[in-house]
JSON list of C-alpha atoms and ligand atoms in Angstrom, two decimals:
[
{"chain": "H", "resi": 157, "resn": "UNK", "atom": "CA", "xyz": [0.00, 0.00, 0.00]},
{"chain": "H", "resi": 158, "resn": "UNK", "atom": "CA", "xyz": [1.57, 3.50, -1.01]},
{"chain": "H", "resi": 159, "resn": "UNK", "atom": "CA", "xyz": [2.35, 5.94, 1.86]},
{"chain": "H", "resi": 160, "resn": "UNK", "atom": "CA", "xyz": [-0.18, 8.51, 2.02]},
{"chain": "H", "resi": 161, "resn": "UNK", "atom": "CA", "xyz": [-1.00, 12.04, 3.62]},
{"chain": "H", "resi": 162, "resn": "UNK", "atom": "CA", "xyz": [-3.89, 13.26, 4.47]},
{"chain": "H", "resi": 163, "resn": "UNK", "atom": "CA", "xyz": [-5.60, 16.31, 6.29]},
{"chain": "H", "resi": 164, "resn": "UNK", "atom": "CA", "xyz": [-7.64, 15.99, 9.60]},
{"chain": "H", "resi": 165, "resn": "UNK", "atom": "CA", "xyz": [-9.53, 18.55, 11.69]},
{"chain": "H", "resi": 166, "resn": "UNK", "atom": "CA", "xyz": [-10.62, 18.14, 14.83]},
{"chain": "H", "resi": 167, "resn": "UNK", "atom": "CA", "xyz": [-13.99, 20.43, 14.85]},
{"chain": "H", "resi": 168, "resn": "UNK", "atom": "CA", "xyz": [-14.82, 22.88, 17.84]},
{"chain": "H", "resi": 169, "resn": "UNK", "atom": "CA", "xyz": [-17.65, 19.84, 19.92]},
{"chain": "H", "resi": 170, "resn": "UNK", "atom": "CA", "xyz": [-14.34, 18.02, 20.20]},
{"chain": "H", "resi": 171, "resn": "UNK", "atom": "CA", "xyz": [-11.62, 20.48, 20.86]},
{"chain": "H", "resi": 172, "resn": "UNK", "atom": "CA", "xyz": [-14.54, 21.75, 23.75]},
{"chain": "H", "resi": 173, "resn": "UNK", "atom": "CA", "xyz": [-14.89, 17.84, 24.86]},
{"chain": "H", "resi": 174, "resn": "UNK", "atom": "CA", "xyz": [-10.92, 18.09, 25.59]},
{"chain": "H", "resi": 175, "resn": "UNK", "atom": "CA", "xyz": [-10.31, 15.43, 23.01]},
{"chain": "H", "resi": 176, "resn": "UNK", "atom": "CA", "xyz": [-7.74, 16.10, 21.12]},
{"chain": "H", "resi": 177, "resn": "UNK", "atom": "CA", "xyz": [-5.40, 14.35, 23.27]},
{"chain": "H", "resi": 178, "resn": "UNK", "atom": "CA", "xyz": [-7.29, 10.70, 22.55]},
{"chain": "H", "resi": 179, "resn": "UNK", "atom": "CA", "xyz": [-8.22, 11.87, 18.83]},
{"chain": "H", "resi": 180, "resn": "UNK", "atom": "CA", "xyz": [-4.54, 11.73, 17.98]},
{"chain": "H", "resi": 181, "resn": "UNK", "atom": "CA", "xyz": [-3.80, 8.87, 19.74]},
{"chain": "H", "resi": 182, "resn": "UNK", "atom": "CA", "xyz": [-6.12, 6.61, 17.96]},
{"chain": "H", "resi": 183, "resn": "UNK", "atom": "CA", "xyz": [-4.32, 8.22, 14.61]},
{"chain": "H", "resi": 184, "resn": "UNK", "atom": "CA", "xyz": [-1.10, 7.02, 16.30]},
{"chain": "H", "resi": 185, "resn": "UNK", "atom": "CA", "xyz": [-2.11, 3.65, 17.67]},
{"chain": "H", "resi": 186, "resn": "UNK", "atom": "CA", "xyz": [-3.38, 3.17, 13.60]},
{"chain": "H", "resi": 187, "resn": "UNK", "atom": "CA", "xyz": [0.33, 3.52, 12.77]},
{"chain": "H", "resi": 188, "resn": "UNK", "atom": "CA", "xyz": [-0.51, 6.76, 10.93]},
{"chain": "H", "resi": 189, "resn": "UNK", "atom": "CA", "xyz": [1.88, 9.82, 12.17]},
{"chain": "H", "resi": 190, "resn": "UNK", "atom": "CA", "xyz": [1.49, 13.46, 12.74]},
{"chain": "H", "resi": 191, "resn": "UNK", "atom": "CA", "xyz": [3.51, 15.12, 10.59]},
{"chain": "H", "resi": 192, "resn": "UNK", "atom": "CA", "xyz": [2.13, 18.76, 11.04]},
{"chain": "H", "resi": 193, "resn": "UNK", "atom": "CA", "xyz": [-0.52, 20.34, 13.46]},
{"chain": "H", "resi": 194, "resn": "UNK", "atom": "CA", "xyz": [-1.59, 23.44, 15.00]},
{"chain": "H", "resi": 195, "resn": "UNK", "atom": "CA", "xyz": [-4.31, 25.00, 16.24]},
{"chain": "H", "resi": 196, "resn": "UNK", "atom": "CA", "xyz": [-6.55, 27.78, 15.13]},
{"chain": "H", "resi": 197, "resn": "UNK", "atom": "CA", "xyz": [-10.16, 29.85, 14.92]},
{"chain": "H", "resi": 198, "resn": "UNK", "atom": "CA", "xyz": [-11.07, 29.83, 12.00]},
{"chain": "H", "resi": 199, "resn": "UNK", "atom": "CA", "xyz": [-13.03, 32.58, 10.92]},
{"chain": "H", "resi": 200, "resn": "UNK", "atom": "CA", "xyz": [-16.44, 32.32, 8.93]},
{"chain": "H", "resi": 201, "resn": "UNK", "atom": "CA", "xyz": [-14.84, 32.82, 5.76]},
{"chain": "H", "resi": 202, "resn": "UNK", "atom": "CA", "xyz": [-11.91, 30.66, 6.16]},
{"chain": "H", "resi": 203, "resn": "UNK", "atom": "CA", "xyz": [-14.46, 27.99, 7.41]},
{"chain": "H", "resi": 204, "resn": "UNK", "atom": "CA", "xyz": [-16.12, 29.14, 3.91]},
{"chain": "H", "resi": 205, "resn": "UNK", "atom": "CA", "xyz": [-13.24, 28.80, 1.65]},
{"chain": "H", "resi": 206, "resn": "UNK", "atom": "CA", "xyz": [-12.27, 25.31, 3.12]},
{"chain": "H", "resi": 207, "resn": "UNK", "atom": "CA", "xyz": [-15.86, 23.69, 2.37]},
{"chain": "H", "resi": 208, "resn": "UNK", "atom": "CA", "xyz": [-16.29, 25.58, -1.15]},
{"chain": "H", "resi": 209, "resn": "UNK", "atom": "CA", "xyz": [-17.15, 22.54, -3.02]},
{"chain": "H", "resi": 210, "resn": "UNK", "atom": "CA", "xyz": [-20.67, 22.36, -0.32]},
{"chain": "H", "resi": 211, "resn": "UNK", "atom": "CA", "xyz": [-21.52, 26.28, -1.32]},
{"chain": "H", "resi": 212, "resn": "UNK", "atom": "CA", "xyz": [-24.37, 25.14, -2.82]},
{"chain": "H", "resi": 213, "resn": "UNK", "atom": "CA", "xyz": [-25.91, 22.08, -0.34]},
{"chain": "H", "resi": 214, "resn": "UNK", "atom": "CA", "xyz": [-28.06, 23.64, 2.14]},
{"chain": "H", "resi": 215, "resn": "UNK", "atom": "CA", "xyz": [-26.08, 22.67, 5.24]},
{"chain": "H", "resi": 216, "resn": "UNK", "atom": "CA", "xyz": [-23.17, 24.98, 4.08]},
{"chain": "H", "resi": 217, "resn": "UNK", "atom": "CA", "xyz": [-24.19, 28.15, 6.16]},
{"chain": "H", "resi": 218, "resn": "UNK", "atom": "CA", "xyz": [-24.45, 26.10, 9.22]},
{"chain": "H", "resi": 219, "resn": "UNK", "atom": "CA", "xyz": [-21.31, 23.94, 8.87]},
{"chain": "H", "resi": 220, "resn": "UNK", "atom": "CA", "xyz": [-19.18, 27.10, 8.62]},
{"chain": "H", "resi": 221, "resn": "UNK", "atom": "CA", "xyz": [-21.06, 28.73, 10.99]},
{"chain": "H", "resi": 222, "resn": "UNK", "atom": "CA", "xyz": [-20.07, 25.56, 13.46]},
{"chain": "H", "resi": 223, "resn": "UNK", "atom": "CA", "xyz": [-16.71, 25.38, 11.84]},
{"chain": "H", "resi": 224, "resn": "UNK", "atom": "CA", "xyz": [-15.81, 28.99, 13.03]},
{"chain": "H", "resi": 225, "resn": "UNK", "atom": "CA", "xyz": [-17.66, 28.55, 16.34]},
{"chain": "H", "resi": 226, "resn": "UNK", "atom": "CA", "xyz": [-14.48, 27.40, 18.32]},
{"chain": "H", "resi": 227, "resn": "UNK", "atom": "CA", "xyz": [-10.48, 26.19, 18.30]},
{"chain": "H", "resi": 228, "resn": "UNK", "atom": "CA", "xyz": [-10.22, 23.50, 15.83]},
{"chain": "H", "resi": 229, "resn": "UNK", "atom": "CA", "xyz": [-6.80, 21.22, 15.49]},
{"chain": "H", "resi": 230, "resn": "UNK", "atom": "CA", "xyz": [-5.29, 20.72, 12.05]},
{"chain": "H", "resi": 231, "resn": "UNK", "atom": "CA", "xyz": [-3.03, 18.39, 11.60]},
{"chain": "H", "resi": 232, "resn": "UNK", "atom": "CA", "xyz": [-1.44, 16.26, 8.46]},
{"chain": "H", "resi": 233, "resn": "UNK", "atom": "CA", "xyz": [-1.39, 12.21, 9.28]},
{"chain": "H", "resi": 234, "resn": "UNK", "atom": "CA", "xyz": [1.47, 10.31, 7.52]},
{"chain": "H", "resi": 235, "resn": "UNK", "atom": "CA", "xyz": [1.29, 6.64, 6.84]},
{"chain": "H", "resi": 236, "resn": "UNK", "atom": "CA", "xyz": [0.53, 3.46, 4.46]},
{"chain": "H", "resi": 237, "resn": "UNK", "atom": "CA", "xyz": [-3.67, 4.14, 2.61]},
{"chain": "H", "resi": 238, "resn": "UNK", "atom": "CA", "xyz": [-3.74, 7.30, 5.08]},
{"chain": "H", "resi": 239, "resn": "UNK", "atom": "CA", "xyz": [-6.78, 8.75, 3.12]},
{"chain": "H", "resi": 240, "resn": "UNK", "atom": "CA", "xyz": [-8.90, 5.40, 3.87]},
{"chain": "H", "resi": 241, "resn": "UNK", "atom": "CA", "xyz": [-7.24, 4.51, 7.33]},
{"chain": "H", "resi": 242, "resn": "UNK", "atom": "CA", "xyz": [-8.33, 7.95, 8.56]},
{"chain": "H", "resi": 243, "resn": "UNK", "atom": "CA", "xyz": [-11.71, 7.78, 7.49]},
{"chain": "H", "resi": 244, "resn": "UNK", "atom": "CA", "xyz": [-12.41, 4.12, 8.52]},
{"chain": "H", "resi": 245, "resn": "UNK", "atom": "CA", "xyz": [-11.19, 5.75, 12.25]},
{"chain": "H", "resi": 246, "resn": "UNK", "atom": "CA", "xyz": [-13.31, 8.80, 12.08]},
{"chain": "H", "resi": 247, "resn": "UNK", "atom": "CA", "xyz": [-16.68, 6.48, 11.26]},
{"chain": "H", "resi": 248, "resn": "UNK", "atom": "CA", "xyz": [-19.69, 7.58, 8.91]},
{"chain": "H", "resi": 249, "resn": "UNK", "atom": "CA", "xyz": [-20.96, 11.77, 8.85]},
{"chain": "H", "resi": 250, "resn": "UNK", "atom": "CA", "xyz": [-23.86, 10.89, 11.04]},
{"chain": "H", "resi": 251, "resn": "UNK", "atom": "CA", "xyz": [-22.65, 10.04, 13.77]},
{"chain": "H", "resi": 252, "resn": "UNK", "atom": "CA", "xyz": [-26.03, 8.08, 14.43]},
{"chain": "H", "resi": 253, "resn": "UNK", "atom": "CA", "xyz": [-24.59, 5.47, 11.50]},
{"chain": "H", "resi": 254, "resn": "UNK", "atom": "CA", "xyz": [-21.10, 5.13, 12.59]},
{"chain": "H", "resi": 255, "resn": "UNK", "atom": "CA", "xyz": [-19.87, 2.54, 13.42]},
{"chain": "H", "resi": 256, "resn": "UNK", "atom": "CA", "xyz": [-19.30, 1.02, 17.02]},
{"chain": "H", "resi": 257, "resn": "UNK", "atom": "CA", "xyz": [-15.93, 2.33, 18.34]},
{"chain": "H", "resi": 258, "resn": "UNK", "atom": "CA", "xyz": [-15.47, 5.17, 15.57]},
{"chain": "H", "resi": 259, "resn": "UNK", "atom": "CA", "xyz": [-14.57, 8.48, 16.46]},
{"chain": "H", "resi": 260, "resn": "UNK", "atom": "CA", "xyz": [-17.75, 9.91, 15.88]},
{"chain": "H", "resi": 261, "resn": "UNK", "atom": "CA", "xyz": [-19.61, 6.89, 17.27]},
{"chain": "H", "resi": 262, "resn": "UNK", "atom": "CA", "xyz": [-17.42, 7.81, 20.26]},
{"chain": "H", "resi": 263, "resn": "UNK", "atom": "CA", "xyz": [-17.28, 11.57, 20.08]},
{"chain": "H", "resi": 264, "resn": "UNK", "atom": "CA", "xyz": [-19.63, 13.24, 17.96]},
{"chain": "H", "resi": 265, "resn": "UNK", "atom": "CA", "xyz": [-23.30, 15.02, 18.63]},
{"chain": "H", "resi": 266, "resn": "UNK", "atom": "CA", "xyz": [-24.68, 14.96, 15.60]},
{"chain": "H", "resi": 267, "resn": "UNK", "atom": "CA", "xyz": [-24.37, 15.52, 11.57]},
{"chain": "H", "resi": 268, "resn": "UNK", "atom": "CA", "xyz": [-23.13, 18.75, 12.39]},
{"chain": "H", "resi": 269, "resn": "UNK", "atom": "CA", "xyz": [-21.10, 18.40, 15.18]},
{"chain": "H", "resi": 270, "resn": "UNK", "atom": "CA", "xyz": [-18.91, 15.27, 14.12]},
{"chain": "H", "resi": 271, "resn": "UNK", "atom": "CA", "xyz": [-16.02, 16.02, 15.82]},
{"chain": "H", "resi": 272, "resn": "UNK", "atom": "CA", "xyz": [-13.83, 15.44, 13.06]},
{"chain": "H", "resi": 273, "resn": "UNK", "atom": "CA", "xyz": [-13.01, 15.97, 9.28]},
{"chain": "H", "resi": 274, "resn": "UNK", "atom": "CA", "xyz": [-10.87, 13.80, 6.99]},
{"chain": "H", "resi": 275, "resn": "UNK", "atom": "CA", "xyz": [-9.87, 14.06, 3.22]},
{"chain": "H", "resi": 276, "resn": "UNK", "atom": "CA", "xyz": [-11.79, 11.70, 0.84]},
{"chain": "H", "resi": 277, "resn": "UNK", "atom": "CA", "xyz": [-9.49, 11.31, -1.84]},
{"chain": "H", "resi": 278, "resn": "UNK", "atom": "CA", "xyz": [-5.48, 11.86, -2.98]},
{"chain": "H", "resi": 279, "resn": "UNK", "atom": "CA", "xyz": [-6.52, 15.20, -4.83]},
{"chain": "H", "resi": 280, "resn": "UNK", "atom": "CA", "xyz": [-8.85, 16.22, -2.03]},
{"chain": "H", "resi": 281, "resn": "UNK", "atom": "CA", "xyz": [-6.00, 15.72, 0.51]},
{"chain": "H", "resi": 282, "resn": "UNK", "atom": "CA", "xyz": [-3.23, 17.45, -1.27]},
{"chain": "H", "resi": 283, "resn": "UNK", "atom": "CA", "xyz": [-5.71, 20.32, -1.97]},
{"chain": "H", "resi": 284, "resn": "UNK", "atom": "CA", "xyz": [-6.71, 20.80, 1.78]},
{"chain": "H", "resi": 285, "resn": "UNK", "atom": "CA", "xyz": [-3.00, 19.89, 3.08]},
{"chain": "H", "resi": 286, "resn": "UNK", "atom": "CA", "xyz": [-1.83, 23.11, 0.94]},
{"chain": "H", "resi": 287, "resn": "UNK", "atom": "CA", "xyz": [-5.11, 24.88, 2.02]},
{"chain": "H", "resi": 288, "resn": "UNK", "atom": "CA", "xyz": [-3.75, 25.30, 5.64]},
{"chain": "H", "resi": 289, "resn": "UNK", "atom": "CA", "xyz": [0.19, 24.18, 5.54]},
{"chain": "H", "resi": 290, "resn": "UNK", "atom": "CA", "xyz": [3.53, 25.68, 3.50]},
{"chain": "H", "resi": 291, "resn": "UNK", "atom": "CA", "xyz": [5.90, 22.68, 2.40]},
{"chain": "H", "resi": 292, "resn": "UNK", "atom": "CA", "xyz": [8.41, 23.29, 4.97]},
{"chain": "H", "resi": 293, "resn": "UNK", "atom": "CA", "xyz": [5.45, 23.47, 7.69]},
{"chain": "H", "resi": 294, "resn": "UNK", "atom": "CA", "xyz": [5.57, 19.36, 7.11]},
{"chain": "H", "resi": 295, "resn": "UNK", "atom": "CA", "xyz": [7.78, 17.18, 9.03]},
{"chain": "H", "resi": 296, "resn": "UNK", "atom": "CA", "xyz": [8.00, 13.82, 7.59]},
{"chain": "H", "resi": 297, "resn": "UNK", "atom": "CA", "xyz": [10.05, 11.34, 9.84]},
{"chain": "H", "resi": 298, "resn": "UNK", "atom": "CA", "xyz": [12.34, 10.54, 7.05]},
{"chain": "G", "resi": 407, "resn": "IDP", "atom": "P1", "xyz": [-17.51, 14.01, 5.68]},
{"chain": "G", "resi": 407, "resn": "IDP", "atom": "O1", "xyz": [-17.07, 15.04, 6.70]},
{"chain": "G", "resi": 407, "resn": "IDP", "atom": "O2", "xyz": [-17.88, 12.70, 6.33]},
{"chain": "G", "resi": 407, "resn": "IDP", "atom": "O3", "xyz": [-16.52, 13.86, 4.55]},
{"chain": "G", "resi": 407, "resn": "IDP", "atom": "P2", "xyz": [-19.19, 15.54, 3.84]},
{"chain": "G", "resi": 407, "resn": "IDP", "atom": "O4", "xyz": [-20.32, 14.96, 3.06]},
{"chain": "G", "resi": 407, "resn": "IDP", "atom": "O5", "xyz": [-17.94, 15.94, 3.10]},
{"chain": "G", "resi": 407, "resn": "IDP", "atom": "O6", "xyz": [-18.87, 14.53, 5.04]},
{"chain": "G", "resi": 407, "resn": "IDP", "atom": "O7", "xyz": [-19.77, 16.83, 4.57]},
{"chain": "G", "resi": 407, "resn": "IDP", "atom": "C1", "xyz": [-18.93, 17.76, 5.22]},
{"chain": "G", "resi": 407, "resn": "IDP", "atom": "C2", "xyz": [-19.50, 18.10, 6.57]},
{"chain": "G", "resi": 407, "resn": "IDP", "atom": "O8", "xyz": [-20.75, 18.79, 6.38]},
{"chain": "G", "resi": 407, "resn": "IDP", "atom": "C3", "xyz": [-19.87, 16.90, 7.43]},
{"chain": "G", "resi": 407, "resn": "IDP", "atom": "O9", "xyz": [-18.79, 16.40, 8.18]},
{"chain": "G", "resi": 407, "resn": "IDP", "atom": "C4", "xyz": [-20.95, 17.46, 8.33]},
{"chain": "G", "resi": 407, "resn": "IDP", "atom": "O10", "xyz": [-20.38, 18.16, 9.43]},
{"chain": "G", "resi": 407, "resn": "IDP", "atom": "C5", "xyz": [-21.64, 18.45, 7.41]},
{"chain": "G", "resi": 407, "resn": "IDP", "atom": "N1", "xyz": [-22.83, 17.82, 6.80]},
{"chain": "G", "resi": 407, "resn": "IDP", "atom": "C6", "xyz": [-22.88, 16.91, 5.83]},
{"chain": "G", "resi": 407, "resn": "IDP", "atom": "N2", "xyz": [-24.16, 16.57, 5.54]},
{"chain": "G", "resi": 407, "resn": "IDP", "atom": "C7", "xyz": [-24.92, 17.30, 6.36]},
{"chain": "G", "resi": 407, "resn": "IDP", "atom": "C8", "xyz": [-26.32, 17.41, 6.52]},
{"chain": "G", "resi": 407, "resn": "IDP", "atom": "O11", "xyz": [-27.12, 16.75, 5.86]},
{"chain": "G", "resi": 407, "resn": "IDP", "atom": "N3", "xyz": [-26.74, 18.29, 7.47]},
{"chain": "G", "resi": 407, "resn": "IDP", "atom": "C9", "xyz": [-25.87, 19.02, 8.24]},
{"chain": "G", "resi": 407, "resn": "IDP", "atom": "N4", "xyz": [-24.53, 18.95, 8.09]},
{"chain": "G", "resi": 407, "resn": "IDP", "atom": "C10", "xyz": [-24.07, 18.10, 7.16]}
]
């Protein structure tokens, strides 16, 4: 399986819940590594510019409206099918379908607050890796 990166957020119900601490260790304990991270507020239109390709769903006002409504964690995970690891951990959107021992089964309120966002694809994750990190911001282990 190819080495992968992809981008993760942990969303303001989590960073609130004080979980990023056990968010990133289940990344970790998946053999996936944290190559960059920091945290920040995003503002509306950050929040905005992020979720572009939902502009036109109905939900969009409210998820950057929730996305902007505390702290979030960024972070880039490292490691072998990254993209598909990461979203196997985080569980389905609703958090009512995910799946027993899932971060959002574990974690999340509701649709909108998940507690967590992951790429869906290689183009998606180098698009959103660049959308919040400069090349020399990542620190690959080798
Ligand atoms: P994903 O985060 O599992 O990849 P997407 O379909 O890309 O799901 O949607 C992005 C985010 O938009 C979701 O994580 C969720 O917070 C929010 N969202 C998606 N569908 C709905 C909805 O039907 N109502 C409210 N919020 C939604």
């Amino acid at each position: 399986m190819a080495v992968e990166r992809t981008l993760s957020i942990i969303k303001p119900d989590a960073v609130k819940k004080n979980a990023i601490g056990a968010i990133l260790s289940r990344f970790e304990q998946a053999g996936l590594q944290v190559i960059a991270a920091r945290m920040l507020q995003l503002s509306a239109a950050d929040a905005g510019g992020f979720y572009a390709v939902h502009k036109d769903r109905p939900f969009y006002g409210e998820l950057c409206a929730f996305m902007s409504s505390g702290p979030v964690l960024v972070s880039v995970l490292e490691g072998e099918g990254a993209i598909a690891k990461n979203r196997e951990l985080m569980g389905a959107t609703n958090p009512k379908d995910a799946a027993p021992g899932t971060i959002r089964a574990d974690f999340a309120e509701n649709i909108d607050a998940n507690a967590v966002h992951g790429s869906d694809s290689a183009e998606t994750a180098a698009w959103e890796i660049a959308y919040f990190f400069s090349k020399r911001e990542l620190c690959p282990r080798s």
